[in-house]
Amino acid sequence: MTVDHQIIWNETKDYIFITLGLLLYAFAFTVFLMPYEIVTGGVTGMSAIVYYATGFKIENTYMLINISLLVVALKILGFKFMMKTIYAIFALYFMLKFAQMFMPTDEAGNFIKVMGEGQEFMSLLVGCCLTGTSLAIVFLNNGSTGGTDIIAACVNKYHNMSLGQVLMSVDFLIIGSCFFFPQFGGFVDRVHKIMFGLCTMVIENFMLDYVMNRRRQSVQFMVFSKKYQEIADAIGTQMDHGVTILDGHGWYTGQEVKVLCILARKNESVTMQRLIKMIDPNAFVSQSSVIGVYGEGFDEMKVKIKKD
């Protein structure tokens, strides 16, 4: 595969997974959250608050807010990021629109509560686990659903703050705005809405960080083998990974040994172990988790350098 073909395939793969993530989000939001009038964060949550209070369509509010934020994405995140953001905004707009059309309703025209009456928290739990996972899928493939995701991506680009932390701060303000809508009922009812909204915020952002960190988690291999050259060549050519060879000294045997030090993603662990075992079944291998790996092929260091 040529470089151009690889670039095209990577871009196509990003759009495929962004679409799948958006489909999951639209499904979870429409099926599990909207029928119970559960408040969430983000622009979708803000749109839902407007919908619950006024009846103005969610997808229309969502589109109006996002259009005003696209300028920020263009200036800070670049044209490439904005193209995927525009795609995600319009795709989610139509997905939310059609998802509501396919949702069954009762005689009064209200959405059917799939989990049953009185199951608000269970529906919240299932829905937010799915929406949090869907947002992680979108972010891991260089996309954004727009709105507060743009703000989170902008902060994450320059500061070492997780996406979940940034979204949680913004979502707290959005959810708290429920208190100022008398359409949600009396004081107790509005506090109840806010408490449920805070639960959605915590669960959704926990799932977002969990899925993203699982995907980005790295491991370190220390390989002791007489066939260290063959193993290093195989890892370099077949897995396209750099290998560092360290000089070691066996305390018991008194012999000089070569130690391979390799950093890789956690999802590459099984492939790495199989490759080592095929070359030297008797190799001594140590695998350990590392908190963070920064540099070429891994994450970028997002810290500010203090000037004297």
PDB file of C-alpha atoms in Angstrom:
ATOM      1  CA  MET A   1       0.000   0.000   0.000  1.00  0.00           C
ATOM      2  CA  THR A   2       1.430   3.375  -1.026  1.00  0.00           C
ATOM      3  CA  VAL A   3       1.629   6.377   1.284  1.00  0.00           C
ATOM      4  CA  ASP A   4      -1.262   8.115  -0.516  1.00  0.00           C
ATOM      5  CA  HIS A   5      -3.440   5.023  -0.254  1.00  0.00           C
ATOM      6  CA  GLN A   6      -2.567   4.723   3.437  1.00  0.00           C
ATOM      7  CA  ILE A   7      -3.579   8.352   4.051  1.00  0.00           C
ATOM      8  CA  ILE A   8      -6.880   7.848   2.214  1.00  0.00           C
ATOM      9  CA  TRP A   9      -7.576   4.648   4.157  1.00  0.00           C
ATOM     10  CA  ASN A  10      -6.810   6.329   7.500  1.00  0.00           C
ATOM     11  CA  GLU A  11      -9.170   9.199   6.687  1.00  0.00           C
ATOM     12  CA  THR A  12     -11.887   6.803   5.529  1.00  0.00           C
ATOM     13  CA  LYS A  13     -11.482   4.735   8.679  1.00  0.00           C
ATOM     14  CA  ASP A  14     -11.834   7.872  10.815  1.00  0.00           C
ATOM     15  CA  TYR A  15     -15.124   8.799   9.144  1.00  0.00           C
ATOM     16  CA  ILE A  16     -16.458   5.231   9.443  1.00  0.00           C
ATOM     17  CA  PHE A  17     -15.803   5.073  13.179  1.00  0.00           C
ATOM     18  CA  ILE A  18     -17.034   8.639  13.745  1.00  0.00           C
ATOM     19  CA  THR A  19     -20.298   7.657  12.043  1.00  0.00           C
ATOM     20  CA  LEU A  20     -20.615   4.533  14.193  1.00  0.00           C
ATOM     21  CA  GLY A  21     -19.964   6.589  17.332  1.00  0.00           C
ATOM     22  CA  LEU A  22     -22.609   9.145  16.336  1.00  0.00           C
ATOM     23  CA  LEU A  23     -25.148   6.393  15.606  1.00  0.00           C
ATOM     24  CA  LEU A  24     -24.554   4.953  19.062  1.00  0.00           C
ATOM     25  CA  TYR A  25     -24.942   8.403  20.625  1.00  0.00           C
ATOM     26  CA  ALA A  26     -28.201   9.174  18.794  1.00  0.00           C
ATOM     27  CA  PHE A  27     -29.601   5.755  19.726  1.00  0.00           C
ATOM     28  CA  ALA A  28     -28.676   6.021  23.414  1.00  0.00           C
ATOM     29  CA  PHE A  29     -29.880   9.610  23.781  1.00  0.00           C
ATOM     30  CA  THR A  30     -33.214   9.066  22.030  1.00  0.00           C
ATOM     31  CA  VAL A  31     -34.073   5.679  23.528  1.00  0.00           C
ATOM     32  CA  PHE A  32     -32.819   5.963  27.113  1.00  0.00           C
ATOM     33  CA  LEU A  33     -32.628   9.665  28.003  1.00  0.00           C
ATOM     34  CA  MET A  34     -35.301  11.614  26.117  1.00  0.00           C
ATOM     35  CA  PRO A  35     -38.367   9.561  27.190  1.00  0.00           C
ATOM     36  CA  TYR A  36     -37.507  10.176  30.860  1.00  0.00           C
ATOM     37  CA  GLU A  37     -36.623  13.865  30.262  1.00  0.00           C
ATOM     38  CA  ILE A  38     -33.168  13.278  31.724  1.00  0.00           C
ATOM     39  CA  VAL A  39     -30.916  16.324  31.547  1.00  0.00           C
ATOM     40  CA  THR A  40     -27.359  15.911  30.268  1.00  0.00           C
ATOM     41  CA  GLY A  41     -24.437  18.212  29.602  1.00  0.00           C
ATOM     42  CA  GLY A  42     -23.047  19.472  26.332  1.00  0.00           C
ATOM     43  CA  VAL A  43     -24.867  21.222  23.534  1.00  0.00           C
ATOM     44  CA  THR A  44     -27.160  18.219  23.185  1.00  0.00           C
ATOM     45  CA  GLY A  45     -28.072  18.536  26.851  1.00  0.00           C
ATOM     46  CA  MET A  46     -28.595  22.276  26.486  1.00  0.00           C
ATOM     47  CA  SER A  47     -30.830  21.608  23.490  1.00  0.00           C
ATOM     48  CA  ALA A  48     -32.737  19.017  25.508  1.00  0.00           C
ATOM     49  CA  ILE A  49     -33.335  21.531  28.313  1.00  0.00           C
ATOM     50  CA  VAL A  50     -34.788  23.976  25.781  1.00  0.00           C
ATOM     51  CA  TYR A  51     -36.924  21.176  24.321  1.00  0.00           C
ATOM     52  CA  TYR A  52     -38.282  20.034  27.695  1.00  0.00           C
ATOM     53  CA  ALA A  53     -39.059  23.627  28.671  1.00  0.00           C
ATOM     54  CA  THR A  54     -40.416  25.024  25.386  1.00  0.00           C
ATOM     55  CA  GLY A  55     -40.957  22.140  22.965  1.00  0.00           C
ATOM     56  CA  PHE A  56     -38.483  23.616  20.459  1.00  0.00           C
ATOM     57  CA  LYS A  57     -36.904  20.720  18.551  1.00  0.00           C
ATOM     58  CA  ILE A  58     -33.619  19.416  19.955  1.00  0.00           C
ATOM     59  CA  GLU A  59     -31.893  19.091  16.594  1.00  0.00           C
ATOM     60  CA  ASN A  60     -32.679  22.716  15.665  1.00  0.00           C
ATOM     61  CA  THR A  61     -31.204  24.178  18.864  1.00  0.00           C
ATOM     62  CA  TYR A  62     -28.230  21.837  18.487  1.00  0.00           C
ATOM     63  CA  MET A  63     -27.545  23.127  14.981  1.00  0.00           C
ATOM     64  CA  LEU A  64     -27.894  26.818  15.865  1.00  0.00           C
ATOM     65  CA  ILE A  65     -25.429  26.612  18.762  1.00  0.00           C
ATOM     66  CA  ASN A  66     -22.895  24.564  16.839  1.00  0.00           C
ATOM     67  CA  ILE A  67     -22.814  26.863  13.835  1.00  0.00           C
ATOM     68  CA  SER A  68     -21.733  29.709  16.113  1.00  0.00           C
ATOM     69  CA  LEU A  69     -18.895  27.571  17.540  1.00  0.00           C
ATOM     70  CA  LEU A  70     -17.425  26.385  14.238  1.00  0.00           C
ATOM     71  CA  VAL A  71     -15.394  29.592  13.926  1.00  0.00           C
ATOM     72  CA  VAL A  72     -13.509  28.584  17.075  1.00  0.00           C
ATOM     73  CA  ALA A  73     -12.739  25.160  15.630  1.00  0.00           C
ATOM     74  CA  LEU A  74     -11.373  26.689  12.430  1.00  0.00           C
ATOM     75  CA  LYS A  75      -9.051  29.139  14.179  1.00  0.00           C
ATOM     76  CA  ILE A  76      -7.654  26.914  16.941  1.00  0.00           C
ATOM     77  CA  LEU A  77      -7.994  23.324  15.774  1.00  0.00           C
ATOM     78  CA  GLY A  78      -7.442  23.778  12.060  1.00  0.00           C
ATOM     79  CA  PHE A  79      -9.326  23.082   8.867  1.00  0.00           C
ATOM     80  CA  LYS A  80      -8.853  19.294   9.008  1.00  0.00           C
ATOM     81  CA  PHE A  81     -10.428  19.040  12.452  1.00  0.00           C
ATOM     82  CA  MET A  82     -13.239  21.397  11.425  1.00  0.00           C
ATOM     83  CA  MET A  83     -14.160  19.271   8.399  1.00  0.00           C
ATOM     84  CA  LYS A  84     -14.770  16.255  10.609  1.00  0.00           C
ATOM     85  CA  THR A  85     -16.590  18.440  13.120  1.00  0.00           C
ATOM     86  CA  ILE A  86     -18.897  19.829  10.417  1.00  0.00           C
ATOM     87  CA  TYR A  87     -19.548  16.294   9.217  1.00  0.00           C
ATOM     88  CA  ALA A  88     -20.317  15.134  12.767  1.00  0.00           C
ATOM     89  CA  ILE A  89     -22.627  18.093  13.471  1.00  0.00           C
ATOM     90  CA  PHE A  90     -24.746  17.573  10.360  1.00  0.00           C
ATOM     91  CA  ALA A  91     -24.695  13.767  10.717  1.00  0.00           C
ATOM     92  CA  LEU A  92     -25.837  13.910  14.357  1.00  0.00           C
ATOM     93  CA  TYR A  93     -28.489  16.492  13.436  1.00  0.00           C
ATOM     94  CA  PHE A  94     -30.126  14.081  10.981  1.00  0.00           C
ATOM     95  CA  MET A  95     -29.555  11.055  13.225  1.00  0.00           C
ATOM     96  CA  LEU A  96     -31.358  12.729  16.133  1.00  0.00           C
ATOM     97  CA  LYS A  97     -34.126  13.839  13.794  1.00  0.00           C
ATOM     98  CA  PHE A  98     -34.720  10.380  12.308  1.00  0.00           C
ATOM     99  CA  ALA A  99     -34.237   8.582  15.631  1.00  0.00           C
ATOM    100  CA  GLN A 100     -37.162  10.556  17.082  1.00  0.00           C
ATOM    101  CA  MET A 101     -39.266   9.713  14.019  1.00  0.00           C
ATOM    102  CA  PHE A 102     -38.720   5.989  14.573  1.00  0.00           C
ATOM    103  CA  MET A 103     -39.311   6.099  18.332  1.00  0.00           C
ATOM    104  CA  PRO A 104     -42.690   4.548  19.323  1.00  0.00           C
ATOM    105  CA  THR A 105     -45.099   6.851  21.151  1.00  0.00           C
ATOM    106  CA  ASP A 106     -48.114   6.351  23.430  1.00  0.00           C
ATOM    107  CA  GLU A 107     -51.625   7.705  22.888  1.00  0.00           C
ATOM    108  CA  ALA A 108     -50.624  11.108  24.257  1.00  0.00           C
ATOM    109  CA  GLY A 109     -47.739  11.369  21.785  1.00  0.00           C
ATOM    110  CA  ASN A 110     -45.010  10.846  24.398  1.00  0.00           C
ATOM    111  CA  PHE A 111     -42.059   8.575  23.734  1.00  0.00           C
ATOM    112  CA  ILE A 112     -42.408   5.037  25.093  1.00  0.00           C
ATOM    113  CA  LYS A 113     -40.258   4.457  28.175  1.00  0.00           C
ATOM    114  CA  VAL A 114     -38.250   1.395  27.190  1.00  0.00           C
ATOM    115  CA  MET A 115     -37.090   0.589  30.725  1.00  0.00           C
ATOM    116  CA  GLY A 116     -40.605   1.009  32.164  1.00  0.00           C
ATOM    117  CA  GLU A 117     -42.162   3.493  34.547  1.00  0.00           C
ATOM    118  CA  GLY A 118     -40.104   4.569  37.537  1.00  0.00           C
ATOM    119  CA  GLN A 119     -36.822   3.364  36.007  1.00  0.00           C
ATOM    120  CA  GLU A 120     -35.278   6.783  35.453  1.00  0.00           C
ATOM    121  CA  PHE A 121     -31.974   6.000  37.125  1.00  0.00           C
ATOM    122  CA  MET A 122     -31.519   2.636  35.405  1.00  0.00           C
ATOM    123  CA  SER A 123     -32.242   4.259  32.040  1.00  0.00           C
ATOM    124  CA  LEU A 124     -29.809   7.047  32.939  1.00  0.00           C
ATOM    125  CA  LEU A 125     -27.111   4.508  33.788  1.00  0.00           C
ATOM    126  CA  VAL A 126     -27.480   2.547  30.540  1.00  0.00           C
ATOM    127  CA  GLY A 127     -27.862   5.653  28.378  1.00  0.00           C
ATOM    128  CA  CYS A 128     -24.844   7.503  29.781  1.00  0.00           C
ATOM    129  CA  CYS A 129     -22.585   4.456  29.552  1.00  0.00           C
ATOM    130  CA  LEU A 130     -23.455   4.301  25.859  1.00  0.00           C
ATOM    131  CA  THR A 131     -23.171   8.047  25.193  1.00  0.00           C
ATOM    132  CA  GLY A 132     -19.830   8.235  27.026  1.00  0.00           C
ATOM    133  CA  THR A 133     -18.491   5.315  24.994  1.00  0.00           C
ATOM    134  CA  SER A 134     -19.757   6.861  21.759  1.00  0.00           C
ATOM    135  CA  LEU A 135     -18.025  10.182  22.503  1.00  0.00           C
ATOM    136  CA  ALA A 136     -14.767   8.325  23.159  1.00  0.00           C
ATOM    137  CA  ILE A 137     -15.081   6.534  19.807  1.00  0.00           C
ATOM    138  CA  VAL A 138     -15.534   9.881  18.057  1.00  0.00           C
ATOM    139  CA  PHE A 139     -12.577  11.531  19.831  1.00  0.00           C
ATOM    140  CA  LEU A 140     -10.254   8.550  19.315  1.00  0.00           C
ATOM    141  CA  ASN A 141     -10.816   8.879  15.581  1.00  0.00           C
ATOM    142  CA  ASN A 142      -9.893  12.576  15.451  1.00  0.00           C
ATOM    143  CA  GLY A 143     -13.487  13.778  15.432  1.00  0.00           C
ATOM    144  CA  SER A 144     -15.834  15.874  17.523  1.00  0.00           C
ATOM    145  CA  THR A 145     -19.587  16.108  17.948  1.00  0.00           C
ATOM    146  CA  GLY A 146     -19.284  19.875  18.114  1.00  0.00           C
ATOM    147  CA  GLY A 147     -20.429  22.182  20.883  1.00  0.00           C
ATOM    148  CA  THR A 148     -18.635  21.728  24.189  1.00  0.00           C
ATOM    149  CA  ASP A 149     -16.506  19.017  22.570  1.00  0.00           C
ATOM    150  CA  ILE A 150     -14.853  21.831  20.593  1.00  0.00           C
ATOM    151  CA  ILE A 151     -14.080  23.652  23.838  1.00  0.00           C
ATOM    152  CA  ALA A 152     -12.700  20.436  25.376  1.00  0.00           C
ATOM    153  CA  ALA A 153     -10.567  19.673  22.312  1.00  0.00           C
ATOM    154  CA  CYS A 154      -9.165  23.228  22.332  1.00  0.00           C
ATOM    155  CA  VAL A 155      -8.162  23.000  26.000  1.00  0.00           C
ATOM    156  CA  ASN A 156      -6.806  19.451  25.562  1.00  0.00           C
ATOM    157  CA  LYS A 157      -4.621  20.625  22.674  1.00  0.00           C
ATOM    158  CA  TYR A 158      -2.643  23.050  24.831  1.00  0.00           C
ATOM    159  CA  HIS A 159      -3.046  21.736  28.391  1.00  0.00           C
ATOM    160  CA  ASN A 160      -2.548  18.339  29.996  1.00  0.00           C
ATOM    161  CA  MET A 161      -6.188  18.073  31.089  1.00  0.00           C
ATOM    162  CA  SER A 162      -8.320  15.079  30.184  1.00  0.00           C
ATOM    163  CA  LEU A 163     -11.316  15.600  27.933  1.00  0.00           C
ATOM    164  CA  GLY A 164     -13.599  14.340  30.681  1.00  0.00           C
ATOM    165  CA  GLN A 165     -12.380  16.979  33.140  1.00  0.00           C
ATOM    166  CA  VAL A 166     -12.997  19.836  30.727  1.00  0.00           C
ATOM    167  CA  LEU A 167     -16.418  18.556  29.692  1.00  0.00           C
ATOM    168  CA  MET A 168     -17.384  18.054  33.328  1.00  0.00           C
ATOM    169  CA  SER A 169     -16.700  21.717  34.135  1.00  0.00           C
ATOM    170  CA  VAL A 170     -18.771  22.985  31.196  1.00  0.00           C
ATOM    171  CA  ASP A 171     -21.538  20.445  31.771  1.00  0.00           C
ATOM    172  CA  PHE A 172     -21.882  21.512  35.400  1.00  0.00           C
ATOM    173  CA  LEU A 173     -22.897  25.004  34.260  1.00  0.00           C
ATOM    174  CA  ILE A 174     -25.339  23.672  31.650  1.00  0.00           C
ATOM    175  CA  ILE A 175     -27.056  21.260  34.033  1.00  0.00           C
ATOM    176  CA  GLY A 176     -27.255  23.891  36.760  1.00  0.00           C
ATOM    177  CA  SER A 177     -29.236  26.123  34.394  1.00  0.00           C
ATOM    178  CA  CYS A 178     -32.255  23.824  34.924  1.00  0.00           C
ATOM    179  CA  PHE A 179     -32.862  25.586  38.209  1.00  0.00           C
ATOM    180  CA  PHE A 180     -33.882  28.761  36.382  1.00  0.00           C
ATOM    181  CA  PHE A 181     -36.606  27.097  34.275  1.00  0.00           C
ATOM    182  CA  PRO A 182     -39.963  27.128  36.146  1.00  0.00           C
ATOM    183  CA  GLN A 183     -41.324  24.746  33.481  1.00  0.00           C
ATOM    184  CA  PHE A 184     -39.546  21.911  35.305  1.00  0.00           C
ATOM    185  CA  GLY A 185     -41.817  22.336  38.328  1.00  0.00           C
ATOM    186  CA  GLY A 186     -41.273  23.525  41.855  1.00  0.00           C
ATOM    187  CA  PHE A 187     -38.067  23.872  43.812  1.00  0.00           C
ATOM    188  CA  VAL A 188     -37.854  20.169  44.702  1.00  0.00           C
ATOM    189  CA  ASP A 189     -38.525  19.047  41.122  1.00  0.00           C
ATOM    190  CA  ARG A 190     -35.826  21.311  39.739  1.00  0.00           C
ATOM    191  CA  VAL A 191     -33.311  20.122  42.321  1.00  0.00           C
ATOM    192  CA  HIS A 192     -34.256  16.561  41.371  1.00  0.00           C
ATOM    193  CA  LYS A 193     -33.545  17.344  37.710  1.00  0.00           C
ATOM    194  CA  ILE A 194     -30.165  18.830  38.578  1.00  0.00           C
ATOM    195  CA  MET A 195     -29.172  15.834  40.726  1.00  0.00           C
ATOM    196  CA  PHE A 196     -30.035  13.436  37.915  1.00  0.00           C
ATOM    197  CA  GLY A 197     -28.135  15.684  35.511  1.00  0.00           C
ATOM    198  CA  LEU A 198     -25.045  15.574  37.720  1.00  0.00           C
ATOM    199  CA  CYS A 199     -25.255  11.779  37.716  1.00  0.00           C
ATOM    200  CA  THR A 200     -25.336  11.769  33.920  1.00  0.00           C
ATOM    201  CA  MET A 201     -22.340  14.085  33.874  1.00  0.00           C
ATOM    202  CA  VAL A 202     -20.232  11.872  36.147  1.00  0.00           C
ATOM    203  CA  ILE A 203     -21.140   8.576  34.460  1.00  0.00           C
ATOM    204  CA  GLU A 204     -20.778   9.865  30.894  1.00  0.00           C
ATOM    205  CA  ASN A 205     -17.413  11.535  31.484  1.00  0.00           C
ATOM    206  CA  PHE A 206     -16.120   8.573  33.481  1.00  0.00           C
ATOM    207  CA  MET A 207     -16.910   6.304  30.526  1.00  0.00           C
ATOM    208  CA  LEU A 208     -15.305   8.804  28.142  1.00  0.00           C
ATOM    209  CA  ASP A 209     -12.029   8.879  30.081  1.00  0.00           C
ATOM    210  CA  TYR A 210     -12.115   5.128  30.760  1.00  0.00           C
ATOM    211  CA  VAL A 211     -12.480   4.130  27.104  1.00  0.00           C
ATOM    212  CA  MET A 212      -9.915   6.675  25.896  1.00  0.00           C
ATOM    213  CA  ASN A 213      -7.354   5.748  28.552  1.00  0.00           C
ATOM    214  CA  ARG A 214      -7.815   2.036  27.843  1.00  0.00           C
ATOM    215  CA  ARG A 215      -7.138   2.726  24.184  1.00  0.00           C
ATOM    216  CA  ARG A 216      -4.093   4.877  24.907  1.00  0.00           C
ATOM    217  CA  GLN A 217      -2.610   2.777  27.713  1.00  0.00           C
ATOM    218  CA  SER A 218       0.979   1.776  27.054  1.00  0.00           C
ATOM    219  CA  VAL A 219       3.187  -1.055  28.278  1.00  0.00           C
ATOM    220  CA  GLN A 220       6.922  -1.663  28.557  1.00  0.00           C
ATOM    221  CA  PHE A 221       8.592  -4.950  27.644  1.00  0.00           C
ATOM    222  CA  MET A 222      11.969  -6.081  28.940  1.00  0.00           C
ATOM    223  CA  VAL A 223      13.137  -9.096  26.922  1.00  0.00           C
ATOM    224  CA  PHE A 224      16.090 -11.299  27.932  1.00  0.00           C
ATOM    225  CA  SER A 225      17.041 -13.677  25.138  1.00  0.00           C
ATOM    226  CA  LYS A 226      20.085 -15.089  23.358  1.00  0.00           C
ATOM    227  CA  LYS A 227      18.218 -14.444  20.105  1.00  0.00           C
ATOM    228  CA  TYR A 228      17.859 -10.751  20.878  1.00  0.00           C
ATOM    229  CA  GLN A 229      18.986  -9.695  17.398  1.00  0.00           C
ATOM    230  CA  GLU A 230      16.308 -11.772  15.650  1.00  0.00           C
ATOM    231  CA  ILE A 231      13.630 -10.511  18.046  1.00  0.00           C
ATOM    232  CA  ALA A 232      14.709  -6.875  17.577  1.00  0.00           C
ATOM    233  CA  ASP A 233      14.687  -7.246  13.788  1.00  0.00           C
ATOM    234  CA  ALA A 234      11.237  -8.864  13.805  1.00  0.00           C
ATOM    235  CA  ILE A 235       9.736  -6.171  16.065  1.00  0.00           C
ATOM    236  CA  GLY A 236      11.276  -3.407  13.973  1.00  0.00           C
ATOM    237  CA  THR A 237      10.159  -4.780  10.603  1.00  0.00           C
ATOM    238  CA  GLN A 238       6.842  -6.510  11.384  1.00  0.00           C
ATOM    239  CA  MET A 239       5.491  -4.195  14.086  1.00  0.00           C
ATOM    240  CA  ASP A 240       7.263  -0.985  13.057  1.00  0.00           C
ATOM    241  CA  HIS A 241       8.470  -0.382  16.620  1.00  0.00           C
ATOM    242  CA  GLY A 242      11.749   1.003  17.867  1.00  0.00           C
ATOM    243  CA  VAL A 243      13.838  -1.227  20.127  1.00  0.00           C
ATOM    244  CA  THR A 244      16.485  -0.159  22.643  1.00  0.00           C
ATOM    245  CA  ILE A 245      19.243  -2.659  23.488  1.00  0.00           C
ATOM    246  CA  LEU A 246      20.634  -2.388  27.007  1.00  0.00           C
ATOM    247  CA  ASP A 247      23.778  -4.017  28.375  1.00  0.00           C
ATOM    248  CA  GLY A 248      23.156  -6.267  31.357  1.00  0.00           C
ATOM    249  CA  HIS A 249      25.209  -8.449  33.676  1.00  0.00           C
ATOM    250  CA  GLY A 250      23.842 -11.648  35.219  1.00  0.00           C
ATOM    251  CA  TRP A 251      24.627 -11.675  38.932  1.00  0.00           C
ATOM    252  CA  TYR A 252      24.356 -15.451  39.367  1.00  0.00           C
ATOM    253  CA  THR A 253      25.915 -16.558  36.050  1.00  0.00           C
ATOM    254  CA  GLY A 254      28.398 -13.721  35.793  1.00  0.00           C
ATOM    255  CA  GLN A 255      27.694 -13.462  32.062  1.00  0.00           C
ATOM    256  CA  GLU A 256      27.079 -10.375  29.982  1.00  0.00           C
ATOM    257  CA  VAL A 257      23.552 -10.244  28.505  1.00  0.00           C
ATOM    258  CA  LYS A 258      21.623  -8.021  26.116  1.00  0.00           C
ATOM    259  CA  VAL A 259      18.237  -6.707  27.223  1.00  0.00           C
ATOM    260  CA  LEU A 260      15.617  -5.427  24.788  1.00  0.00           C
ATOM    261  CA  CYS A 261      13.507  -2.505  26.007  1.00  0.00           C
ATOM    262  CA  ILE A 262      10.310  -1.920  23.999  1.00  0.00           C
ATOM    263  CA  LEU A 263       7.428   0.522  24.503  1.00  0.00           C
ATOM    264  CA  ALA A 264       4.102  -0.320  22.858  1.00  0.00           C
ATOM    265  CA  ARG A 265       0.353   0.180  23.135  1.00  0.00           C
ATOM    266  CA  LYS A 266      -1.436  -2.244  25.416  1.00  0.00           C
ATOM    267  CA  ASN A 267      -3.553  -3.597  22.569  1.00  0.00           C
ATOM    268  CA  GLU A 268      -0.318  -4.697  20.877  1.00  0.00           C
ATOM    269  CA  SER A 269       0.749  -6.847  23.841  1.00  0.00           C
ATOM    270  CA  VAL A 270      -0.563 -10.174  22.552  1.00  0.00           C
ATOM    271  CA  THR A 271       0.979  -9.667  19.113  1.00  0.00           C
ATOM    272  CA  MET A 272       4.305  -8.755  20.737  1.00  0.00           C
ATOM    273  CA  GLN A 273       4.271 -11.853  22.960  1.00  0.00           C
ATOM    274  CA  ARG A 274       3.418 -14.157  20.057  1.00  0.00           C
ATOM    275  CA  LEU A 275       6.237 -12.725  17.973  1.00  0.00           C
ATOM    276  CA  ILE A 276       8.769 -13.205  20.781  1.00  0.00           C
ATOM    277  CA  LYS A 277       7.563 -16.749  21.497  1.00  0.00           C
ATOM    278  CA  MET A 278       7.809 -17.753  17.826  1.00  0.00           C
ATOM    279  CA  ILE A 279      11.479 -16.743  17.755  1.00  0.00           C
ATOM    280  CA  ASP A 280      12.529 -17.860  21.241  1.00  0.00           C
ATOM    281  CA  PRO A 281      10.037 -19.842  23.367  1.00  0.00           C
ATOM    282  CA  ASN A 282      12.532 -19.751  26.263  1.00  0.00           C
ATOM    283  CA  ALA A 283      12.895 -15.973  26.319  1.00  0.00           C
ATOM    284  CA  PHE A 284      12.456 -14.252  29.684  1.00  0.00           C
ATOM    285  CA  VAL A 285       9.939 -11.426  29.242  1.00  0.00           C
ATOM    286  CA  SER A 286       8.805  -8.780  31.705  1.00  0.00           C
ATOM    287  CA  GLN A 287       5.731  -6.683  30.886  1.00  0.00           C
ATOM    288  CA  SER A 288       4.713  -3.666  32.957  1.00  0.00           C
ATOM    289  CA  SER A 289       2.184  -0.851  32.604  1.00  0.00           C
ATOM    290  CA  VAL A 290       3.470   2.693  32.309  1.00  0.00           C
ATOM    291  CA  ILE A 291       1.587   5.831  33.290  1.00  0.00           C
ATOM    292  CA  GLY A 292       2.421   7.762  30.149  1.00  0.00           C
ATOM    293  CA  VAL A 293       4.637   7.562  27.072  1.00  0.00           C
ATOM    294  CA  TYR A 294       5.420  10.783  25.217  1.00  0.00           C
ATOM    295  CA  GLY A 295       7.211  11.239  21.938  1.00  0.00           C
ATOM    296  CA  GLU A 296       7.082  10.042  18.355  1.00  0.00           C
ATOM    297  CA  GLY A 297       4.377   7.433  17.841  1.00  0.00           C
ATOM    298  CA  PHE A 298       2.822   8.063  21.254  1.00  0.00           C
ATOM    299  CA  ASP A 299       1.280  11.056  23.051  1.00  0.00           C
ATOM    300  CA  GLU A 300       2.481  14.644  22.903  1.00  0.00           C
ATOM    301  CA  MET A 301       3.724  16.407  26.039  1.00  0.00           C
ATOM    302  CA  LYS A 302       1.176  19.139  26.801  1.00  0.00           C
ATOM    303  CA  VAL A 303       2.989  21.198  29.403  1.00  0.00           C
ATOM    304  CA  LYS A 304       4.003  24.815  29.360  1.00  0.00           C
ATOM    305  CA  ILE A 305       7.688  25.762  29.517  1.00  0.00           C
ATOM    306  CA  LYS A 306       8.324  28.506  32.053  1.00  0.00           C
ATOM    307  CA  LYS A 307      10.343  31.413  30.732  1.00  0.00           C
ATOM    308  CA  ASP A 308      13.038  33.016  32.857  1.00  0.00           C
TER     309      ASP A 308
END
